PDB file of C-alpha atoms in Angstrom:
ATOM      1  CA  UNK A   1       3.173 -32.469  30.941  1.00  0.00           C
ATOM      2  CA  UNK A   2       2.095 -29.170  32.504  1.00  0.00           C
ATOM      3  CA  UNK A   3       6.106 -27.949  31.776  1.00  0.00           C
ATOM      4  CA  UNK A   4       6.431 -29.049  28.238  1.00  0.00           C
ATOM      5  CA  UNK A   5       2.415 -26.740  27.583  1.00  0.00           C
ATOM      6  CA  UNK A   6       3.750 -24.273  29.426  1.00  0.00           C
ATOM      7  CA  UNK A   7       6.570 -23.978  27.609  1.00  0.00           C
ATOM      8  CA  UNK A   8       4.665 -24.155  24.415  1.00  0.00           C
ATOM      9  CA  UNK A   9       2.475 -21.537  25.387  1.00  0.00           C
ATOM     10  CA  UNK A  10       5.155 -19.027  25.593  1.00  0.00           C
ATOM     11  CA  UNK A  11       6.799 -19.968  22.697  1.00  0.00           C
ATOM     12  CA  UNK A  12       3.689 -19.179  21.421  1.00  0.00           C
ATOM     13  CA  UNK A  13       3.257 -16.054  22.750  1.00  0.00           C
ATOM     14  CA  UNK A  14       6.662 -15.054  22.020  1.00  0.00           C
ATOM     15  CA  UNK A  15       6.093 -15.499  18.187  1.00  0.00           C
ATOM     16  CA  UNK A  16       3.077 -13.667  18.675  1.00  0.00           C
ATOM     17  CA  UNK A  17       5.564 -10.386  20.518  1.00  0.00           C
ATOM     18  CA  UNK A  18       8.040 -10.558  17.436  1.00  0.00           C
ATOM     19  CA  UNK A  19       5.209 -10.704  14.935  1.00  0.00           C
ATOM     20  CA  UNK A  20       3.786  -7.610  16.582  1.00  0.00           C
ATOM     21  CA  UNK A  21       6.822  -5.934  17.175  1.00  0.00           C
ATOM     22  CA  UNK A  22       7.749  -7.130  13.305  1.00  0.00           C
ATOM     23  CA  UNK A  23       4.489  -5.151  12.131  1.00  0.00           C
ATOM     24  CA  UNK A  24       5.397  -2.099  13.709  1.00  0.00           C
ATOM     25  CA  UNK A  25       8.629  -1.435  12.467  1.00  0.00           C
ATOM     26  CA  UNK A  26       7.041  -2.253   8.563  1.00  0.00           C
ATOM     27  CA  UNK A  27       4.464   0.738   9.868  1.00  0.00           C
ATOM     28  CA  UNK A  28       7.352   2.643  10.921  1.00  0.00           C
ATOM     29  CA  UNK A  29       8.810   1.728   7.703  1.00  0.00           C
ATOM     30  CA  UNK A  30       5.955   2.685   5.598  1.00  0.00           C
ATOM     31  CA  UNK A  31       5.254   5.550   7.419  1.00  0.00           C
ATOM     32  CA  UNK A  32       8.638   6.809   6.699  1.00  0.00           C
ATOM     33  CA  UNK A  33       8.512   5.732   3.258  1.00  0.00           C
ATOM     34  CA  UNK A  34       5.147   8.072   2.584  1.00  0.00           C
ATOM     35  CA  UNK A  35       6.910  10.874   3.781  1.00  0.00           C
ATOM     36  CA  UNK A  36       9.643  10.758   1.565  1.00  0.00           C
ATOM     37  CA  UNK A  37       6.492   9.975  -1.684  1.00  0.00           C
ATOM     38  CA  UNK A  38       5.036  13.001   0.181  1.00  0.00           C
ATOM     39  CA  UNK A  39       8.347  15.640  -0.305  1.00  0.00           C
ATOM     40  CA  UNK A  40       8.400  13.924  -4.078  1.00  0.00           C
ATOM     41  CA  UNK A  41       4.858  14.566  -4.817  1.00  0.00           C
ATOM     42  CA  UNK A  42       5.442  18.280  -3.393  1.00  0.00           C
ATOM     43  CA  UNK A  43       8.301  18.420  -6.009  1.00  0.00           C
ATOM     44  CA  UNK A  44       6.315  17.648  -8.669  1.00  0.00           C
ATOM     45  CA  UNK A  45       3.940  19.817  -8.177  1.00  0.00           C
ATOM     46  CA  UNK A  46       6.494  22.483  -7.969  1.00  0.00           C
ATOM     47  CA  UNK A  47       7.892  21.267 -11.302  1.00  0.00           C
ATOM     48  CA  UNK A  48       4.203  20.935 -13.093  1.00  0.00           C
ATOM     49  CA  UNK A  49       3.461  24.809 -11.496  1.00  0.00           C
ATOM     50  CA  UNK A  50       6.841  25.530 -13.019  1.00  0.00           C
ATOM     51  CA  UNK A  51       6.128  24.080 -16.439  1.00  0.00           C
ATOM     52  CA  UNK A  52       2.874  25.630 -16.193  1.00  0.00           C
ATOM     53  CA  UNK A  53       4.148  28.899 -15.912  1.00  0.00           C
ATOM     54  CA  UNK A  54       6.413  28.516 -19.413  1.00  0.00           C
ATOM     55  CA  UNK A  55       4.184  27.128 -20.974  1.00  0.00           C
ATOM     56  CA  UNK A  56       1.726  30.833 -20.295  1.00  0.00           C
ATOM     57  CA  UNK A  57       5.026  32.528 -21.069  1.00  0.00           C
ATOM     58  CA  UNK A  58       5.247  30.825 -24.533  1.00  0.00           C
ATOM     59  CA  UNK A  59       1.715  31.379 -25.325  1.00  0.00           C
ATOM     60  CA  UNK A  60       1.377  34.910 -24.801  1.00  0.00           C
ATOM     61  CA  UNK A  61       5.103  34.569 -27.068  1.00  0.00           C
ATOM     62  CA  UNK A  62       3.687  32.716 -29.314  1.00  0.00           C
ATOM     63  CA  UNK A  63       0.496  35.661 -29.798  1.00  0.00           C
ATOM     64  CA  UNK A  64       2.864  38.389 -29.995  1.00  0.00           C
ATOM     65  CA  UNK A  65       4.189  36.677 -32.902  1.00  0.00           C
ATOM     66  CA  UNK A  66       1.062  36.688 -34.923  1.00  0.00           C
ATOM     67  CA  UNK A  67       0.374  40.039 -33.912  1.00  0.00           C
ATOM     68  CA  UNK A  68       3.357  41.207 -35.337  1.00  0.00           C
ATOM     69  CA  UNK A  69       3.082  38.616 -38.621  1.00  0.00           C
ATOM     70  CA  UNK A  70      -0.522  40.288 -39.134  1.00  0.00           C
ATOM     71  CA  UNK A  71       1.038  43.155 -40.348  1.00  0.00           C
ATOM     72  CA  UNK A  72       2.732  41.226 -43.130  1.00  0.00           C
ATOM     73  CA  UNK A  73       0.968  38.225 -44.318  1.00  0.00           C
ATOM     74  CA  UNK A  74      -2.151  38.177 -46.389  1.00  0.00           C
ATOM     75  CA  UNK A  75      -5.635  37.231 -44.112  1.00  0.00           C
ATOM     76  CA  UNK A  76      -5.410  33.477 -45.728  1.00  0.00           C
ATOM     77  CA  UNK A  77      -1.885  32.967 -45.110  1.00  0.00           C
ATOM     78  CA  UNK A  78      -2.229  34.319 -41.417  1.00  0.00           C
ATOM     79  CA  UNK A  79      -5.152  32.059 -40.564  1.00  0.00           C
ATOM     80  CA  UNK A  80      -3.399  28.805 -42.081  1.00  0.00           C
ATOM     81  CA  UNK A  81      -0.180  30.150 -40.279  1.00  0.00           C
ATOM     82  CA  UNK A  82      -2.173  30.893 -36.851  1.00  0.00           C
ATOM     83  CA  UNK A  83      -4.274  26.916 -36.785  1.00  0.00           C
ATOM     84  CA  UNK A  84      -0.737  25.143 -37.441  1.00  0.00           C
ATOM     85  CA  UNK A  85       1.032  27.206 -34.604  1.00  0.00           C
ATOM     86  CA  UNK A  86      -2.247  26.351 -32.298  1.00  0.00           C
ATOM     87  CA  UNK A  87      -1.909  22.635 -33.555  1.00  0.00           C
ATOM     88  CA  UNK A  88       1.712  22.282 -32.704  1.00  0.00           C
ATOM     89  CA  UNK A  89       1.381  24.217 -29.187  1.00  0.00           C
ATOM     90  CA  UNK A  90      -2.071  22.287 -27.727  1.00  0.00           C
ATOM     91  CA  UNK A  91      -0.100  18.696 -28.865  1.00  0.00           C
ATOM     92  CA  UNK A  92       3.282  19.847 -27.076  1.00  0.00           C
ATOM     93  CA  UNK A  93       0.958  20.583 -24.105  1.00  0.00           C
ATOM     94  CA  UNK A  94      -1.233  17.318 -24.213  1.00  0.00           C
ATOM     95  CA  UNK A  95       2.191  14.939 -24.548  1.00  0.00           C
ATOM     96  CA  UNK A  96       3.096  16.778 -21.357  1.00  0.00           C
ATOM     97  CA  UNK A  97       0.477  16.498 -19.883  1.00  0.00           C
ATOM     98  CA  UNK A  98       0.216  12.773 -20.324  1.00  0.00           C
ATOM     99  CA  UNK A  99       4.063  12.364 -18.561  1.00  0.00           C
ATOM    100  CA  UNK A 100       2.771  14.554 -15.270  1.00  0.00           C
ATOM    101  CA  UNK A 101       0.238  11.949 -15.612  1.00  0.00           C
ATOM    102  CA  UNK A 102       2.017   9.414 -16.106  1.00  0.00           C
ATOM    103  CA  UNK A 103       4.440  10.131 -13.138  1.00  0.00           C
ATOM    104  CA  UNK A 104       1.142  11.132 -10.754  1.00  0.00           C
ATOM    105  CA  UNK A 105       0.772   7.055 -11.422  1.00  0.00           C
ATOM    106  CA  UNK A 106       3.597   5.796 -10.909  1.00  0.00           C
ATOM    107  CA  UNK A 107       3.826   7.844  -7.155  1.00  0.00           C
ATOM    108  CA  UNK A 108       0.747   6.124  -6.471  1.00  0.00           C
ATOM    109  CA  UNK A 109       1.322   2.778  -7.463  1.00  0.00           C
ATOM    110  CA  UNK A 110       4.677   2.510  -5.189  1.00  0.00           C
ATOM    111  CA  UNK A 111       2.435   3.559  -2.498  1.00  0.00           C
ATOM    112  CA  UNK A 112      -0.427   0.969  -3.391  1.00  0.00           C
ATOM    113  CA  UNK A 113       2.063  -1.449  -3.140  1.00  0.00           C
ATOM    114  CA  UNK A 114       3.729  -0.450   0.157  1.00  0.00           C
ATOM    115  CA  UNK A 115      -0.110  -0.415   1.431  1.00  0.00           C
ATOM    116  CA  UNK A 116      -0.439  -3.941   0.319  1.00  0.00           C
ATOM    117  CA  UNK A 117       2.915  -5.224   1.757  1.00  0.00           C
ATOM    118  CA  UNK A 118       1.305  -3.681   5.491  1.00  0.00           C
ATOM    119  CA  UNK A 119      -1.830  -6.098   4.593  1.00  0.00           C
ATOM    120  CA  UNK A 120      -0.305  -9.098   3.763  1.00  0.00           C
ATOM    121  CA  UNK A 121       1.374  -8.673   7.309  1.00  0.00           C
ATOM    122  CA  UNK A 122      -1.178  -8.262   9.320  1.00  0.00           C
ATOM    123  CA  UNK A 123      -3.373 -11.203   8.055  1.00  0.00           C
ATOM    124  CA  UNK A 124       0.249 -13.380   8.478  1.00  0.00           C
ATOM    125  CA  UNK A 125      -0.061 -11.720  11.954  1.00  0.00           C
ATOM    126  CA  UNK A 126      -3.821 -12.842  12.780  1.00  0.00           C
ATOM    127  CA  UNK A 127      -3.429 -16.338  11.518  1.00  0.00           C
ATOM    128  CA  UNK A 128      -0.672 -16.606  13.930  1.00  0.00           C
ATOM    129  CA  UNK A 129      -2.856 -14.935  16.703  1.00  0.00           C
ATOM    130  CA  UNK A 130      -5.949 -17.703  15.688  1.00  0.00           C
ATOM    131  CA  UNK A 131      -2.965 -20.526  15.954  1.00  0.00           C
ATOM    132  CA  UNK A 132      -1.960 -19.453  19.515  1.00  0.00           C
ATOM    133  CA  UNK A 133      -5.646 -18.992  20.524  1.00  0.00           C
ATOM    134  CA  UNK A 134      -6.213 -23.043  21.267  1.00  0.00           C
ATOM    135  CA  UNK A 135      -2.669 -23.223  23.097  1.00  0.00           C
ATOM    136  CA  UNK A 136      -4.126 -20.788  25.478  1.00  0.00           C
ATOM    137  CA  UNK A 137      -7.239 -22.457  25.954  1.00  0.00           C
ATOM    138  CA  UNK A 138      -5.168 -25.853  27.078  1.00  0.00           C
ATOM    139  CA  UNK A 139      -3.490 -23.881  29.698  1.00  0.00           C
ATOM    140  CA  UNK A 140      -5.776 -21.670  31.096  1.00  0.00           C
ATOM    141  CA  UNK A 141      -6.708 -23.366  33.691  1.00  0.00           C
ATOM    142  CA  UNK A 142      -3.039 -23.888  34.884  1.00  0.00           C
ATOM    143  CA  UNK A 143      -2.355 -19.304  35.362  1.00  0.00           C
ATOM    144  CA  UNK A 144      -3.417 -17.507  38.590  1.00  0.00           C
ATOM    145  CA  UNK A 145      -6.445 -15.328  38.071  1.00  0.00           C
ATOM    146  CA  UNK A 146      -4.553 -12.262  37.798  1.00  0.00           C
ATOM    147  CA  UNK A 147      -1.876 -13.351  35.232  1.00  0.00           C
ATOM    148  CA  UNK A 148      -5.181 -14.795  33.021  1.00  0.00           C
ATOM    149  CA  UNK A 149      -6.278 -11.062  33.614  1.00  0.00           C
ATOM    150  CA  UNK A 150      -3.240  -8.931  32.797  1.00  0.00           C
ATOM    151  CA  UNK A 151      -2.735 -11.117  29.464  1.00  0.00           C
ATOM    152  CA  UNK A 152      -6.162 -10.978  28.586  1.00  0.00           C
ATOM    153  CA  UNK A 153      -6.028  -6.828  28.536  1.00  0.00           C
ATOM    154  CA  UNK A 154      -2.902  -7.184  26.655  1.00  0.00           C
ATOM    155  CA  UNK A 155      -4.601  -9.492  23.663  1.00  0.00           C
ATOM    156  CA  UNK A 156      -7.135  -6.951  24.093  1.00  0.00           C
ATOM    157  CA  UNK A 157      -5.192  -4.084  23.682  1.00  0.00           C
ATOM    158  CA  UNK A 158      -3.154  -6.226  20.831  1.00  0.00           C
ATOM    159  CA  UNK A 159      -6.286  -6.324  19.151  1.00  0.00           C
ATOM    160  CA  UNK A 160      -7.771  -2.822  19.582  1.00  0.00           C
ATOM    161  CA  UNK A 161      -4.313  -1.772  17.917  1.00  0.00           C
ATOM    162  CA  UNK A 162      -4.599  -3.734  14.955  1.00  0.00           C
ATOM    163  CA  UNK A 163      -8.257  -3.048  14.464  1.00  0.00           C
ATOM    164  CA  UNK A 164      -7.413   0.678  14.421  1.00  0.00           C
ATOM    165  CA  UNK A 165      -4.416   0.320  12.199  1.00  0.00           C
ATOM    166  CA  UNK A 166      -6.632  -2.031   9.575  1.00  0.00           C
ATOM    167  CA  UNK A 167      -8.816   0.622   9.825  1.00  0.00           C
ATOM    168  CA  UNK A 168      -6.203   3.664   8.910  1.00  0.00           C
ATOM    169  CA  UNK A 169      -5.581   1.261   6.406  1.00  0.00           C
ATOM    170  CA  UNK A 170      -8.625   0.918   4.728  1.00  0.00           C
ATOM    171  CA  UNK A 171      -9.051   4.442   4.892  1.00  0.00           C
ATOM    172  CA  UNK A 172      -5.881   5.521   2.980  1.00  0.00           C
ATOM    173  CA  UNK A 173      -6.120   2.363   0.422  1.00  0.00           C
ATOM    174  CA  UNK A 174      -9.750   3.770  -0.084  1.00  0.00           C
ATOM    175  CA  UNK A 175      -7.855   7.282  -0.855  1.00  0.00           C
ATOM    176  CA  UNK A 176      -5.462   5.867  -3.100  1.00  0.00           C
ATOM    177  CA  UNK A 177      -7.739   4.235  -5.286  1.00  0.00           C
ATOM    178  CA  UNK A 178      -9.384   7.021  -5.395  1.00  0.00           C
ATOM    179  CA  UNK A 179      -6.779   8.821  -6.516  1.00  0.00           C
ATOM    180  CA  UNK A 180      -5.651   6.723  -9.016  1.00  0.00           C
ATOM    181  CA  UNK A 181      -9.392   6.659 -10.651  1.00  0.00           C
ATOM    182  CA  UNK A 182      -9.354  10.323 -10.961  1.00  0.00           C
ATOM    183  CA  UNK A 183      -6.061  10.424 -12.652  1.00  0.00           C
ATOM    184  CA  UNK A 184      -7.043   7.585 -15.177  1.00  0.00           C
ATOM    185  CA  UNK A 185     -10.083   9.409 -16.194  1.00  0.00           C
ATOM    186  CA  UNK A 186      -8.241  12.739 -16.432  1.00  0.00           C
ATOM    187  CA  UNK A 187      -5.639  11.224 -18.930  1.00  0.00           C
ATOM    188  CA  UNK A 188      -8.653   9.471 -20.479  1.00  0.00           C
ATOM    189  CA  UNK A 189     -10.409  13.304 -21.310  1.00  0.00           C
ATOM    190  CA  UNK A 190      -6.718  15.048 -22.147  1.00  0.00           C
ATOM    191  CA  UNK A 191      -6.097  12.402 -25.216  1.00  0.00           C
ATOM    192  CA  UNK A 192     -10.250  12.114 -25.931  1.00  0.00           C
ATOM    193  CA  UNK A 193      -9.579  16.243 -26.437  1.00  0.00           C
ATOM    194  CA  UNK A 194      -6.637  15.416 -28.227  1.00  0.00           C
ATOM    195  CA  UNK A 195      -8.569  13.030 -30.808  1.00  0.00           C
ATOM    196  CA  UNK A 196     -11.168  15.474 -30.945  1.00  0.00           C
ATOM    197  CA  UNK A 197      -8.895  18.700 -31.668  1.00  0.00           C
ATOM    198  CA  UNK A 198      -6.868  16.436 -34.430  1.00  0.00           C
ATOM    199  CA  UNK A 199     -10.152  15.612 -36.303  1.00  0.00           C
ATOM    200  CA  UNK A 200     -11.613  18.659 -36.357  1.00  0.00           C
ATOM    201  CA  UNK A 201      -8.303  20.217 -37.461  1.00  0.00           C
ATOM    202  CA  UNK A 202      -7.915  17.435 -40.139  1.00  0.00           C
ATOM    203  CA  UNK A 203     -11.583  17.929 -41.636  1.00  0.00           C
ATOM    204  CA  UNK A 204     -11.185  21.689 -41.672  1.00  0.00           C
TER     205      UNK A 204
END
């Protein structure tokens, strides 16, 4: 009888090991996968600087051109010229705007999910640890003081580690969300601006 709980016990606390050692290769894992959503968010911002920059360069085009067409056109014609040119531009710039949006979403939402993939592990992981908890109990009186001991620091540590890694992780889903709040209300103002703009161009 004493055999077949021993036996069970490390079973037990071998499913436990490869659990563990299961969670951190998917930390590894997302680790590695949030550098890689780290170099792509650095190249988009590179590309919206980029875009940024042509779109200045095709504004300050765009008022050399009525500069030079002030010369020629009657004041009425200019000014009807000069609110369609402004229409067209500040639309072209909001429909960008709402794709470098759109893709400032979609980088966060693969790393929401990656987030939540850690999660679901590490509850799989402490229902397994609350499973083996009763096993040990049953045996406990059957180790040598200092094996009881040296296990004891290692659930310890075991726990520590995960407490400090659901903590990381409540920290960075915190950020995310975060995140993804501030973007939602900036593409909420851009079109609100947009709507606004279009009336007031409409009525006038």
């Amino acid at each position: 009888m004493p055999v077949k709980e021993r036996s069970r016990a490390s079973s037990q606390r071998q499913n436990w090991q490869n659990t563990f050692n299961g969670l951190v290769q998917m930390i590894r894992d997302q680790q590695s996968q949030l550098e890689t959503l780290a170099k792509d968010r650095q190249l988009l911002e590179d590309r919206v600087r980029t875009q940024n920059e042509r779109w200045t360069y095709d504004i300050r085009l765009l008022e050399d051109q009525i500069s030079q067409m002030k010369g020629d056109l009657e004041f009425q014609e200019l000014a009807g010229s000069l609110q369609a040119a402004k229409f067209e531009l500040v639309l072209g710039l909001k429909q960008r705007e709402g794709y470098l949006t759109k893709l400032k979403l979609e980088y966060t939402d693969s790393e929401l999910e990656g987030f939540k993939g850690w999660f679901d592990l590490y509850n799989k992981f402490s229902d397994l640890k609350g499973g083996g908890e009763d096993g040990d109990k049953r045996i406990s009186n059957t180790k040598s003081p200092k094996k009881s001991k040296q296990e004891k620091q290692r659930s310890k540590q075991l726990e520590d580690d995960l407490r400090r890694l659901k903590q990381q992780y409540d920290k960075l889903a915190s950020e995310k969300s975060s995140e993804v709040s501030a973007l939602l209300a900036e593409k909420k103002f851009v079109w609100n601006q947009y709507k606004i703009m279009e009336e007031n161009y409409t009525t006038n």
